[in-house]
Tab-separated table of C-alpha atoms and ligand atoms in Angstrom:
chain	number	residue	atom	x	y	z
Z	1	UNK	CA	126.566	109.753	170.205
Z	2	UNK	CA	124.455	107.433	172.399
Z	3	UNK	CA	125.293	108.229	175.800
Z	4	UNK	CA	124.642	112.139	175.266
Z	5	UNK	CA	121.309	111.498	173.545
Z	6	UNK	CA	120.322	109.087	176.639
Z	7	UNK	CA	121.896	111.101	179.260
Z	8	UNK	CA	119.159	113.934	180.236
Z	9	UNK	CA	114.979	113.631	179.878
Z	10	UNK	CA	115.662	116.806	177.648
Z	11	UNK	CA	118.120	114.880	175.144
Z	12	UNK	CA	115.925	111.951	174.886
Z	13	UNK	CA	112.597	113.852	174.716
Z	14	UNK	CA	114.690	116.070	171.942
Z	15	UNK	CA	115.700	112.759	169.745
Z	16	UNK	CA	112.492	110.739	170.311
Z	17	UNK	CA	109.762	113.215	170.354
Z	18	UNK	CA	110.993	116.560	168.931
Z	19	UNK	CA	113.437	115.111	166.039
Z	20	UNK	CA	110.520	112.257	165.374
Z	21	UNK	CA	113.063	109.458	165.834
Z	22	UNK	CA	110.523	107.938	168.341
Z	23	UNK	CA	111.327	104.874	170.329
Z	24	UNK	CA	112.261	103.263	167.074
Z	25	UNK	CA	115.102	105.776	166.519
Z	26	UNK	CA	116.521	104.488	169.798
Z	27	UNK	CA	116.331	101.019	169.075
Z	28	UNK	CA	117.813	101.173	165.772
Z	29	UNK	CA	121.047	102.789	167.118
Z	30	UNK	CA	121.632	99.962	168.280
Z	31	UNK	CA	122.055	101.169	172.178
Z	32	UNK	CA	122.771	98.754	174.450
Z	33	UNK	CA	121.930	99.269	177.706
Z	34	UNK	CA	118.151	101.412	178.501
Z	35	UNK	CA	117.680	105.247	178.835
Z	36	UNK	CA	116.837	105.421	182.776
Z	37	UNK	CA	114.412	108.166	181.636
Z	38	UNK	CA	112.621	103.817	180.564
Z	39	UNK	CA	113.537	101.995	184.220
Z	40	UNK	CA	109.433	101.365	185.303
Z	41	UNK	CA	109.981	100.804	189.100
Z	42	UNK	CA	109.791	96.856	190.163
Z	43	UNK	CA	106.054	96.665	190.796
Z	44	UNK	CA	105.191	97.956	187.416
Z	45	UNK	CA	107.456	95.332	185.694
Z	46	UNK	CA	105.935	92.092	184.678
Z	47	UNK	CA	108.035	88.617	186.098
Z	48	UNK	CA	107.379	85.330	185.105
Z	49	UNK	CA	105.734	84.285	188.737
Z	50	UNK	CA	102.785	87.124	188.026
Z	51	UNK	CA	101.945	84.764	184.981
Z	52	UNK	CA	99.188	81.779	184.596
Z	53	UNK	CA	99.162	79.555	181.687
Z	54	UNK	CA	96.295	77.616	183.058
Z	55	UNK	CA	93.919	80.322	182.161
Z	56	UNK	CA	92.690	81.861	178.762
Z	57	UNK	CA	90.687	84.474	177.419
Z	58	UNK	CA	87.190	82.561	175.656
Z	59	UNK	CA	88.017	82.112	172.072
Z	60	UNK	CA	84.762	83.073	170.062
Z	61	UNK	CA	83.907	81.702	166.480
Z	62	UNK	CA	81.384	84.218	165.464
Z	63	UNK	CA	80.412	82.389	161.955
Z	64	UNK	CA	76.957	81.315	163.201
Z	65	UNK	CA	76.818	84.598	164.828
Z	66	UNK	CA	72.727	84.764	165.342
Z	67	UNK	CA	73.109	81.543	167.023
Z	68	UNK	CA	71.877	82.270	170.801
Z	69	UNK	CA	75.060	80.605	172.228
Z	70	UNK	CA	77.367	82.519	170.481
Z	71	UNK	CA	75.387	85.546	171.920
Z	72	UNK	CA	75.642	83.683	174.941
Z	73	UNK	CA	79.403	83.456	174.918
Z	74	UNK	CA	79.878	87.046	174.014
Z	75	UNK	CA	77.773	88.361	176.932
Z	76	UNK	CA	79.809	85.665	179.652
Z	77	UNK	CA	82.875	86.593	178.154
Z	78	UNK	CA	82.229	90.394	178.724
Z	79	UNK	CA	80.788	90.100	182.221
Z	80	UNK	CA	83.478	87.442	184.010
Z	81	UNK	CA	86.657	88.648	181.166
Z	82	UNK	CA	86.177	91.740	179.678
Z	83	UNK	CA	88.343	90.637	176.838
Z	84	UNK	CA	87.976	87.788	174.374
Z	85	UNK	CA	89.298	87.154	170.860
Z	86	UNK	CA	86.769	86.311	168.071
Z	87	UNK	CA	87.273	84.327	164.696
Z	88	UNK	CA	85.197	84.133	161.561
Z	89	UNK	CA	83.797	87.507	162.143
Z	90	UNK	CA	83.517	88.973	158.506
Z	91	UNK	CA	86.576	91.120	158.011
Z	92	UNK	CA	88.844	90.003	155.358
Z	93	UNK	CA	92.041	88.287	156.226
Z	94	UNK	CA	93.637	90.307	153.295
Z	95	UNK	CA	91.894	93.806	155.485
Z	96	UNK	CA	94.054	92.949	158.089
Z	97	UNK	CA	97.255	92.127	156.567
Z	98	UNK	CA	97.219	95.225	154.391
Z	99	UNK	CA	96.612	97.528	157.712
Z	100	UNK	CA	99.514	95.444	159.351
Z	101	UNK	CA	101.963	96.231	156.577
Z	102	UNK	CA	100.276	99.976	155.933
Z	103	UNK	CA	101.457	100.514	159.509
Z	104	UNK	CA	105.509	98.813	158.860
Z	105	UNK	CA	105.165	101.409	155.872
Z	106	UNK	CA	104.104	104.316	158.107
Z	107	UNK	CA	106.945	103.362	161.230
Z	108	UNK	CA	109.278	103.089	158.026
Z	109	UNK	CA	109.509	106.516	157.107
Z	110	UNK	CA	111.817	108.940	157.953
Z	111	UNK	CA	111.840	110.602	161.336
Z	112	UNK	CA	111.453	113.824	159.264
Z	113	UNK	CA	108.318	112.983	157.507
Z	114	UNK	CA	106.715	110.964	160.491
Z	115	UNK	CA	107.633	114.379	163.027
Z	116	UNK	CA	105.070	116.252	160.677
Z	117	UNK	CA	102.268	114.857	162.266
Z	118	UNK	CA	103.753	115.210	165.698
Z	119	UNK	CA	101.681	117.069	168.426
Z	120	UNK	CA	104.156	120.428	167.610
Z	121	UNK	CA	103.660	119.871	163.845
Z	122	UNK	CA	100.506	118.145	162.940
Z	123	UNK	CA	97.957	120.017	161.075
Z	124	UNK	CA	95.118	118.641	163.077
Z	125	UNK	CA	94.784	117.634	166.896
Z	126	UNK	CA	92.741	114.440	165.328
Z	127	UNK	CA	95.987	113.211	163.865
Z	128	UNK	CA	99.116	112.634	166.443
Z	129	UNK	CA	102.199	110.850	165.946
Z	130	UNK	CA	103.799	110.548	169.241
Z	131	UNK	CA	105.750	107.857	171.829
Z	132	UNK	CA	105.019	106.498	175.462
Z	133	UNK	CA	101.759	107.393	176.348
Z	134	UNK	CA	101.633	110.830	178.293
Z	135	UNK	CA	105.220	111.950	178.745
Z	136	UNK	CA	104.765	115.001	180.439
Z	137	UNK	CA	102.990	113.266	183.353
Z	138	UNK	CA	104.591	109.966	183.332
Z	139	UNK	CA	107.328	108.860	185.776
Z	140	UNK	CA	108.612	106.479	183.352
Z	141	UNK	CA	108.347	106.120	179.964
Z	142	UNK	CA	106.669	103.649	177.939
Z	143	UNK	CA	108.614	101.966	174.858
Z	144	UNK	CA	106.433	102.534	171.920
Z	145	UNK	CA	105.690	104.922	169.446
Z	146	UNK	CA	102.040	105.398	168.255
Z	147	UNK	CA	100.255	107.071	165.523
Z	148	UNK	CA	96.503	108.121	166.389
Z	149	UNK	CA	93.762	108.995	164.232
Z	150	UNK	CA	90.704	110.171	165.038
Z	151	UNK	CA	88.014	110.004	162.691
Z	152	UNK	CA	86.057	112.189	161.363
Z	153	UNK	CA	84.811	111.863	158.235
Z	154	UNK	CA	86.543	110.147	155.088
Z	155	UNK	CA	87.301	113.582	153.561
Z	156	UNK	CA	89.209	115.285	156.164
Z	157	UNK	CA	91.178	111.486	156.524
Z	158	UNK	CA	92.313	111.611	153.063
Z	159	UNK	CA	93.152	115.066	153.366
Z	160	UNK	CA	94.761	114.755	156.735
Z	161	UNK	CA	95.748	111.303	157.373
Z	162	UNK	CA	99.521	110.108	156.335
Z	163	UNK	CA	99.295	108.580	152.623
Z	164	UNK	CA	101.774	105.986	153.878
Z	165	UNK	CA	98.665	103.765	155.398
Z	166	UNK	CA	95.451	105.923	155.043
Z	167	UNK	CA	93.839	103.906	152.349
Z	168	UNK	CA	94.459	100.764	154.383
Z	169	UNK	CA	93.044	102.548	157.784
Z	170	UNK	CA	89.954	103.447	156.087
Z	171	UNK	CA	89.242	100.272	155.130
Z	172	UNK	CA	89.807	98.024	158.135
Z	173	UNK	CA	87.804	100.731	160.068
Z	174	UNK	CA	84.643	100.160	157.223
Z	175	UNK	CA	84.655	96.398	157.066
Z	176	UNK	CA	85.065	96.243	160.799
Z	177	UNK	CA	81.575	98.192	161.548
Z	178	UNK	CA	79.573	95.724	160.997
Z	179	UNK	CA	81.025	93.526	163.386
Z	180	UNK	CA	81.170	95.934	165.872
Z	181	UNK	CA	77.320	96.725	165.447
Z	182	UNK	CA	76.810	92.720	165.758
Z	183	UNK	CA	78.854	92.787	169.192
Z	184	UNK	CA	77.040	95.675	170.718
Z	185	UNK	CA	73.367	94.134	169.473
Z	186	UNK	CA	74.147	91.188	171.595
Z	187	UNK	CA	75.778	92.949	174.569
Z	188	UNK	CA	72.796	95.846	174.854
Z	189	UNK	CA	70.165	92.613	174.406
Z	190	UNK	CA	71.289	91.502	177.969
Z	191	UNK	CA	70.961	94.795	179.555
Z	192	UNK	CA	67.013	94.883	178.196
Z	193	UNK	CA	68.271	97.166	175.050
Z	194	UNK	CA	65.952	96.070	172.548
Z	195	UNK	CA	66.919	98.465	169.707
Z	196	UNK	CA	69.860	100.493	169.086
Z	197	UNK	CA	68.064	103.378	168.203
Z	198	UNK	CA	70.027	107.038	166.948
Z	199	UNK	CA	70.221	108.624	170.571
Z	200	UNK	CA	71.939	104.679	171.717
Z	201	UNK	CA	74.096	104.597	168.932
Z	202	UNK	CA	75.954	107.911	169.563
Z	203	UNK	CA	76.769	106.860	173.116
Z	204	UNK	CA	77.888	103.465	171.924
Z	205	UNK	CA	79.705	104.023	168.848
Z	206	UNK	CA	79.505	108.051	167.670
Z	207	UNK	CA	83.176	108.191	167.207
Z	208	UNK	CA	86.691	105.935	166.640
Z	209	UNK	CA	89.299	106.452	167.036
Z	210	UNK	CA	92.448	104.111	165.502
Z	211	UNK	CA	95.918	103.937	166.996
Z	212	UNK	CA	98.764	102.032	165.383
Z	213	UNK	CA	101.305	101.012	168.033
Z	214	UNK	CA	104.982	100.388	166.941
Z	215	UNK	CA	107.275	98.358	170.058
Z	216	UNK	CA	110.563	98.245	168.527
Z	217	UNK	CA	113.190	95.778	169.674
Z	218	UNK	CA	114.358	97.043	173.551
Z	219	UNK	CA	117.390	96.294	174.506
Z	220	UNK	CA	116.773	95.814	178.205
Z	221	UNK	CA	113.225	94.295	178.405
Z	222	UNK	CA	112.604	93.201	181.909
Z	223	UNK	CA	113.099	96.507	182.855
Z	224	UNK	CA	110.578	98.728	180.989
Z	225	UNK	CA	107.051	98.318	179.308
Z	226	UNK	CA	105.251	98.759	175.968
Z	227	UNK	CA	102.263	99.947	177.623
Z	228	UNK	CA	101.481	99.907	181.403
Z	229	UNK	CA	98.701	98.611	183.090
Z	230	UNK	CA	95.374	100.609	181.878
Z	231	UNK	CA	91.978	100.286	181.101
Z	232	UNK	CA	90.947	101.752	177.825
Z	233	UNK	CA	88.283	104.321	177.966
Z	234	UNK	CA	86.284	103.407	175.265
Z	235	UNK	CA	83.010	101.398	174.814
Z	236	UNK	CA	84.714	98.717	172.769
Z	237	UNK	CA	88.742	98.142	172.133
Z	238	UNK	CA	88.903	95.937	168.648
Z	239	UNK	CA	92.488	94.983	168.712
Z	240	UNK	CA	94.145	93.553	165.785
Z	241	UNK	CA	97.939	92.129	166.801
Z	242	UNK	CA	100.599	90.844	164.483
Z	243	UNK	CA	102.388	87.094	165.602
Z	244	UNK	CA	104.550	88.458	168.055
Z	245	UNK	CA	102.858	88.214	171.312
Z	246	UNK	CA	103.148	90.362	174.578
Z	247	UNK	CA	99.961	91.520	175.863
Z	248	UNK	CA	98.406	90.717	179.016
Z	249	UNK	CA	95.048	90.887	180.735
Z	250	UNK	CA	94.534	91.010	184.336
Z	251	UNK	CA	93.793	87.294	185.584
Z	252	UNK	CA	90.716	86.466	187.608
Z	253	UNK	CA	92.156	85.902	191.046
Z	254	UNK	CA	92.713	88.676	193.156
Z	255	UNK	CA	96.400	88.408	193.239
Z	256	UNK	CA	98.673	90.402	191.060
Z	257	UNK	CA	97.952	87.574	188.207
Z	258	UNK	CA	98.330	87.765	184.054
Z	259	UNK	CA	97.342	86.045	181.376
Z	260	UNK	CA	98.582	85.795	177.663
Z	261	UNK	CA	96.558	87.093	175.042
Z	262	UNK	CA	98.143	84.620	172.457
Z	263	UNK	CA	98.262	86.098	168.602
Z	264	UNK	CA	95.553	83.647	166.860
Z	265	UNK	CA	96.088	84.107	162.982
Z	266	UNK	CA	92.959	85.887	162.057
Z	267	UNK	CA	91.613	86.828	164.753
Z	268	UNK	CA	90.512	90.649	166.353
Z	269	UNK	CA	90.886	90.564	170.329
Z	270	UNK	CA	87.864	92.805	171.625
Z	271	UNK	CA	87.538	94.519	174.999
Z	272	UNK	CA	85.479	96.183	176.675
Z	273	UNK	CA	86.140	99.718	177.869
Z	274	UNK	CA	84.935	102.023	180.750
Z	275	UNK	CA	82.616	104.036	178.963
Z	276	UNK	CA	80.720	100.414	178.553
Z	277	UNK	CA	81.493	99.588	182.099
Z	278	UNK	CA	79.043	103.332	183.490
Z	279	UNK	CA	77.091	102.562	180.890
Z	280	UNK	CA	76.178	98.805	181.836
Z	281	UNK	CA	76.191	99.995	185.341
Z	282	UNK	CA	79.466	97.412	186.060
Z	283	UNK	CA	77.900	94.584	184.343
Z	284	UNK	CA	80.053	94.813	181.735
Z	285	UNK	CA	84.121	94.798	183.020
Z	286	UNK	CA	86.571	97.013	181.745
Z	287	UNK	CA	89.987	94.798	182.779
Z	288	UNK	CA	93.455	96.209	183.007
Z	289	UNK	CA	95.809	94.716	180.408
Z	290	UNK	CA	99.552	95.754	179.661
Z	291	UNK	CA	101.969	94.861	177.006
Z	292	UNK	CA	105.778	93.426	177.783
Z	293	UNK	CA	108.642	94.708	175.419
Z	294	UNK	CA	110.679	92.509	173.790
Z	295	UNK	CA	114.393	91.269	173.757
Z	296	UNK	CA	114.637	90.348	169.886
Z	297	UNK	CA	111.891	91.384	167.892
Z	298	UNK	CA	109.343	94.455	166.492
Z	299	UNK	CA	105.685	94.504	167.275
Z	300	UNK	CA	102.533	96.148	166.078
Z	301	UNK	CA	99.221	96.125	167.239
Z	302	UNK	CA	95.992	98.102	165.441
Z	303	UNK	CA	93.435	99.142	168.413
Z	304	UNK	CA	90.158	100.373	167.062
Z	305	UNK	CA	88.540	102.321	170.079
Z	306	UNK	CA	84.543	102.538	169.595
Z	307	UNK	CA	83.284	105.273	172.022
Z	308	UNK	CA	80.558	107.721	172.651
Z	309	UNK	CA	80.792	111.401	170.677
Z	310	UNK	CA	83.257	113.367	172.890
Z	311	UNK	CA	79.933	115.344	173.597
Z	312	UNK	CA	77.854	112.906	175.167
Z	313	UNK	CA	76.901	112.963	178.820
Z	314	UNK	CA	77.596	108.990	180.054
Z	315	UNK	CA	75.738	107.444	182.773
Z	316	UNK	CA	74.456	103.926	183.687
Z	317	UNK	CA	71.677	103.434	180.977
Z	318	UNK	CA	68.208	103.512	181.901
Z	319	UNK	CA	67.156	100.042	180.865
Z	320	UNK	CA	70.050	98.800	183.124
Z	321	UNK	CA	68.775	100.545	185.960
Z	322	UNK	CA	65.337	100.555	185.484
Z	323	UNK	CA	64.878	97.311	188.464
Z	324	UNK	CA	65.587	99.726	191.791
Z	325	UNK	CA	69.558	98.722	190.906
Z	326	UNK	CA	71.642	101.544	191.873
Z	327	UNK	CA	73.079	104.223	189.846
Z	328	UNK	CA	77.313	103.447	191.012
Z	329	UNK	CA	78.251	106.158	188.265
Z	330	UNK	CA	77.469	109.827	187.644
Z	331	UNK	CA	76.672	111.513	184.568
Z	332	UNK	CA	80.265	112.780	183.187
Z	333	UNK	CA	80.729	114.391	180.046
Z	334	UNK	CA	82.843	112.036	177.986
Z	335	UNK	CA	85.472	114.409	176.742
Z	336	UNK	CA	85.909	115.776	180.948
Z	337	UNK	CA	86.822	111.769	180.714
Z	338	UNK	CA	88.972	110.921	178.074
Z	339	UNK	CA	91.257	114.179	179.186
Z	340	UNK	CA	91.296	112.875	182.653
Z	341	UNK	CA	92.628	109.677	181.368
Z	342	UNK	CA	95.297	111.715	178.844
Z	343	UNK	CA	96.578	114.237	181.956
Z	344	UNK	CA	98.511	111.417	183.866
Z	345	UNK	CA	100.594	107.992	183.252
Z	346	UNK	CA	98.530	104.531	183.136
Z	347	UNK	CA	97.303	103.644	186.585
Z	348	UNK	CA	95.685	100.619	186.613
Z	349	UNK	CA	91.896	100.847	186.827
Z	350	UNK	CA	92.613	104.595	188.651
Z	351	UNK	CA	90.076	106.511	185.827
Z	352	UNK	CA	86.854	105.055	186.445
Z	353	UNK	CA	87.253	106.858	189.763
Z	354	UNK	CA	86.321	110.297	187.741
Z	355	UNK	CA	83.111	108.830	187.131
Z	356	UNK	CA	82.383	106.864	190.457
Z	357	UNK	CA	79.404	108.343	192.580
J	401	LIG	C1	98.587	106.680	173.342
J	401	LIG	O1	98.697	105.509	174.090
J	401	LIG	C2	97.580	104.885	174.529
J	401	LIG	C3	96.297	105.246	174.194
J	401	LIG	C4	95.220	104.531	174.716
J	401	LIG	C5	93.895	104.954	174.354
J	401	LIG	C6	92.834	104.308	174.788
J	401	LIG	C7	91.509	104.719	174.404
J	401	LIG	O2	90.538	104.175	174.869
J	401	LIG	S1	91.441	105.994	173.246
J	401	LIG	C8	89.761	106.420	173.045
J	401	LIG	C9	89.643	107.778	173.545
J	401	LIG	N1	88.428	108.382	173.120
J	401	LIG	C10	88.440	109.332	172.195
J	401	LIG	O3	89.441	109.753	171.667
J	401	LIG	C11	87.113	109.906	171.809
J	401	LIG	C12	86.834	111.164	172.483
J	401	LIG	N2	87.831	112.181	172.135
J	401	LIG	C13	87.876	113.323	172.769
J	401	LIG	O4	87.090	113.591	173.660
J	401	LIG	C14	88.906	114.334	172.317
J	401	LIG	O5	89.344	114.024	171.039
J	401	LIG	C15	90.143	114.406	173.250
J	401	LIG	C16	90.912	113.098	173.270
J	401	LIG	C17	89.692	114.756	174.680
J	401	LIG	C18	91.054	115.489	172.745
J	401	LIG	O6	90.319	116.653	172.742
J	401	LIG	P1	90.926	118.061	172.373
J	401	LIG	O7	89.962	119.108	172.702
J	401	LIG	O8	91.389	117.990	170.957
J	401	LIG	O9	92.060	118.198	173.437
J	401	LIG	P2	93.610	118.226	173.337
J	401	LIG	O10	94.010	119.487	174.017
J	401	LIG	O11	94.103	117.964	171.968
J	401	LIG	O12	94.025	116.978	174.212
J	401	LIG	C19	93.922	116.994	175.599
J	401	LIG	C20	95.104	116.180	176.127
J	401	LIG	O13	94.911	114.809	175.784
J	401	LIG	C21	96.126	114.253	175.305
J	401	LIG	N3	95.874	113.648	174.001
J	401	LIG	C22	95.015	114.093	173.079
J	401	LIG	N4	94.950	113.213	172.079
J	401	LIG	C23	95.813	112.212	172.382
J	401	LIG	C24	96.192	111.011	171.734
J	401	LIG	N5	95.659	110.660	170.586
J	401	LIG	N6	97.084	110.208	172.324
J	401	LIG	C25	97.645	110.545	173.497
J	401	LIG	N7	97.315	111.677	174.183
J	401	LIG	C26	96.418	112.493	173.605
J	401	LIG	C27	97.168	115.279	175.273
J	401	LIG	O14	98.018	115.070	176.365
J	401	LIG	C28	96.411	116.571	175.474
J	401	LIG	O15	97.085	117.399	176.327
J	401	LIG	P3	98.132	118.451	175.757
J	401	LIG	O16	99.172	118.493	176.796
J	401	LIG	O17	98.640	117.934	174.460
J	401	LIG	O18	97.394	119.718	175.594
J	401	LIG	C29	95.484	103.450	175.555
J	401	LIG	C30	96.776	103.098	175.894
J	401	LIG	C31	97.818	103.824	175.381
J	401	LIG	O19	99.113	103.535	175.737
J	402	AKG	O1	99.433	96.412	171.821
J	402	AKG	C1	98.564	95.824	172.383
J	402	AKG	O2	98.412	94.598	172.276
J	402	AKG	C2	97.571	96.553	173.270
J	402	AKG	C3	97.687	98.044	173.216
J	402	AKG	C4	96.711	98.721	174.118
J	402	AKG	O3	96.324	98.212	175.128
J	402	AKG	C5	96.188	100.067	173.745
J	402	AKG	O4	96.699	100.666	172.779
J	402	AKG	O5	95.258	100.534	174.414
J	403	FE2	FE1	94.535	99.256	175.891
């Protein structure tokens, strides 16, 4: 059966998307040898010479977290990185675990149950089950599969979400907020924010949405990717990663350098996104990261993206610019953005164009 099933785009997109399979389908057929519809060309595919070990994303301990050098670190760590993990930050080690195993149980089920939530079948556009990122416009496909949920409120989740790892959703997303309200204090205090008032908060964090990513086990690694190289378009990415390994951030130099973001039990990775990039006026860096697939093994990661209300008008924020500094981004309305960003394949740091002046 395998060499019909990967022989056309059709076939695949049939037994991955359509049938529900996903990705994970593939993989556990045991195929041998990629689908070319999965060949990324050379200069998308990571080699060990792009790769520095002598560099790390900052490590934050955010225990003593009204201590003005943790502030400190979190404000350096956002302007020179963009991405840094934190530890001691207040959501239960237990939170975590049961959203990593809520998402197993959700990648578990059947292709038939799963392809009820597919774009074709899913009873709301705020709840997707789907694979790569944007097939239709991609040259190459990604190897994952994804589930995204948008929230809304907790009634339409529990009526809505899948019961296979809603519960466990929910409550990561809760004991995560305060966390994220603590990180955005501290990064809106160095742009002369002094209070995140109602009008603030919607462009910071007026909606979430959550994605649980499934890589399965490729069998051709080196020649595909989980995810390509993007920038997320939120305000704030938190990312919670099982002990697998695999994703990447851009390195500092200006060559074509990466660094491992390596799985610290525990921790949430955060990153900043573009909307916080217009809105700090490029104070704040949004940095391209990517994720490898693997030879031998399964990986999940949890993203929470923090953004404004699809309905908010973004622009560089008045305090920011408020010194004769230049306005380098327009106003754009941030669902004109996010579509932008869904209507073609990952391109590097290619969307912040749409809002560039
Ligand atoms: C999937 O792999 C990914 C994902 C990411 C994500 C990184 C982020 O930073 S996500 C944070 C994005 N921000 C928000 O979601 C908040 C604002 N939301 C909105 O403005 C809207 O919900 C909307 C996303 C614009 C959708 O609005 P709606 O009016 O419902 O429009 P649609 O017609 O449903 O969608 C338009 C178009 O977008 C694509 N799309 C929609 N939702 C998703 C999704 N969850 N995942 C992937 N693609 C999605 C879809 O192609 C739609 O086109 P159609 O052809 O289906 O009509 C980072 C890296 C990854 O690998
Ligand atoms: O899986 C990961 O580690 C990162 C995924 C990612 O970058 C995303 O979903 O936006
Ligand atoms: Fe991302």
């Amino acid at each position: 059966m395998a060499p019909s099933i990967t022989q056309s785009l059709d076939n695949v997109t049939d037994f991955v998307i359509l049938q529900g399979n996903g990705v994970k389908g593939l993989s556990e057929m045991g195929i041998k040898c990629l689908p070319k519809q999965y060949i990324q060309p050379l200069e998308e595919r990571i080699t060990k010479s792009k790769i520095v070990s002598q560099e790390s994303i900052p490590i934050i301990d955010m225990l003593n977290w009204d201590d003005p050098k943790v502030a400190e670190a979190i404000c350096d760590a956002a302007e020179k990185w963009g991405f840094f993990q934190i530890v001691n930050h207040g959501v239960p080690l237990q939170v975590l675990e049961n959203v990593k195993n809520a998402t197993h149980q959700f990648f578990g089920l059947s292709a038939e149950e799963k392809r009820q939530y597919s774009k074709e079948n899913s009873p709301s556009n705020n709840v997707r089950f789907g694979t790569s990122f944007s097939p239709e416009s991609e040259k190459a496909l990604e190897w994952k599969d994804y589930l995204s949920l948008f929230y809304v409120s907790d009634c339409e989740a529990s009526a809505l979400w899948p019961p296979a790892c809603r519960e466990e959703v929910l409550e990561y997303m809760k004991r995560s907020e305060i966390v994220i309200r603590k990180l955005l204090d501290v990064l809106m205090k160095r742009l002369n924010v002094t209070e995140i008032d109602k009008t603030k908060e919607s462009f910071l964090m007026g909606s979430k949405r959550i994605n649980l990513n499934y890589y399965p086990t490729c069998p051709n690694p080196e020649l595909t990717v989980g995810v390509g190289r993007h920038s997320d378009v939120s305000t704030l990415t938190v990312l919670l990663q099982d002990d697998i390994g695999g994703l990447y951030v851009r390195g500092r130099s200006d060559d074509d350098s990466w660094v491992h973001v390596p799985p610290v039990r525990g921790s949430l990775v955060i990153n900043v996104g573009d909307a916080l990039q217009i809105m700090s006026n490029g104070r704040y860096k949004s940095i391209e990261h990517r994720v490898v697939a693997n030879g031998s093994k399964n990986r999940i990661s949890v993203p929470i993206f923090v953004n404004p209300r699809p309905c908010n008008i973004i622009c560089p924020l008045p305090e920011v610019i408020a010194n004769e500094e230049k306005a380098i981004y327009k106003e754009v309305l941030y669902s004109d953005y996010v579509k932008h960003f869904f209507s073609k394949g990952h391109d590097g740091k290619m969307t912040i164009e749409f809002a560039k002046i």
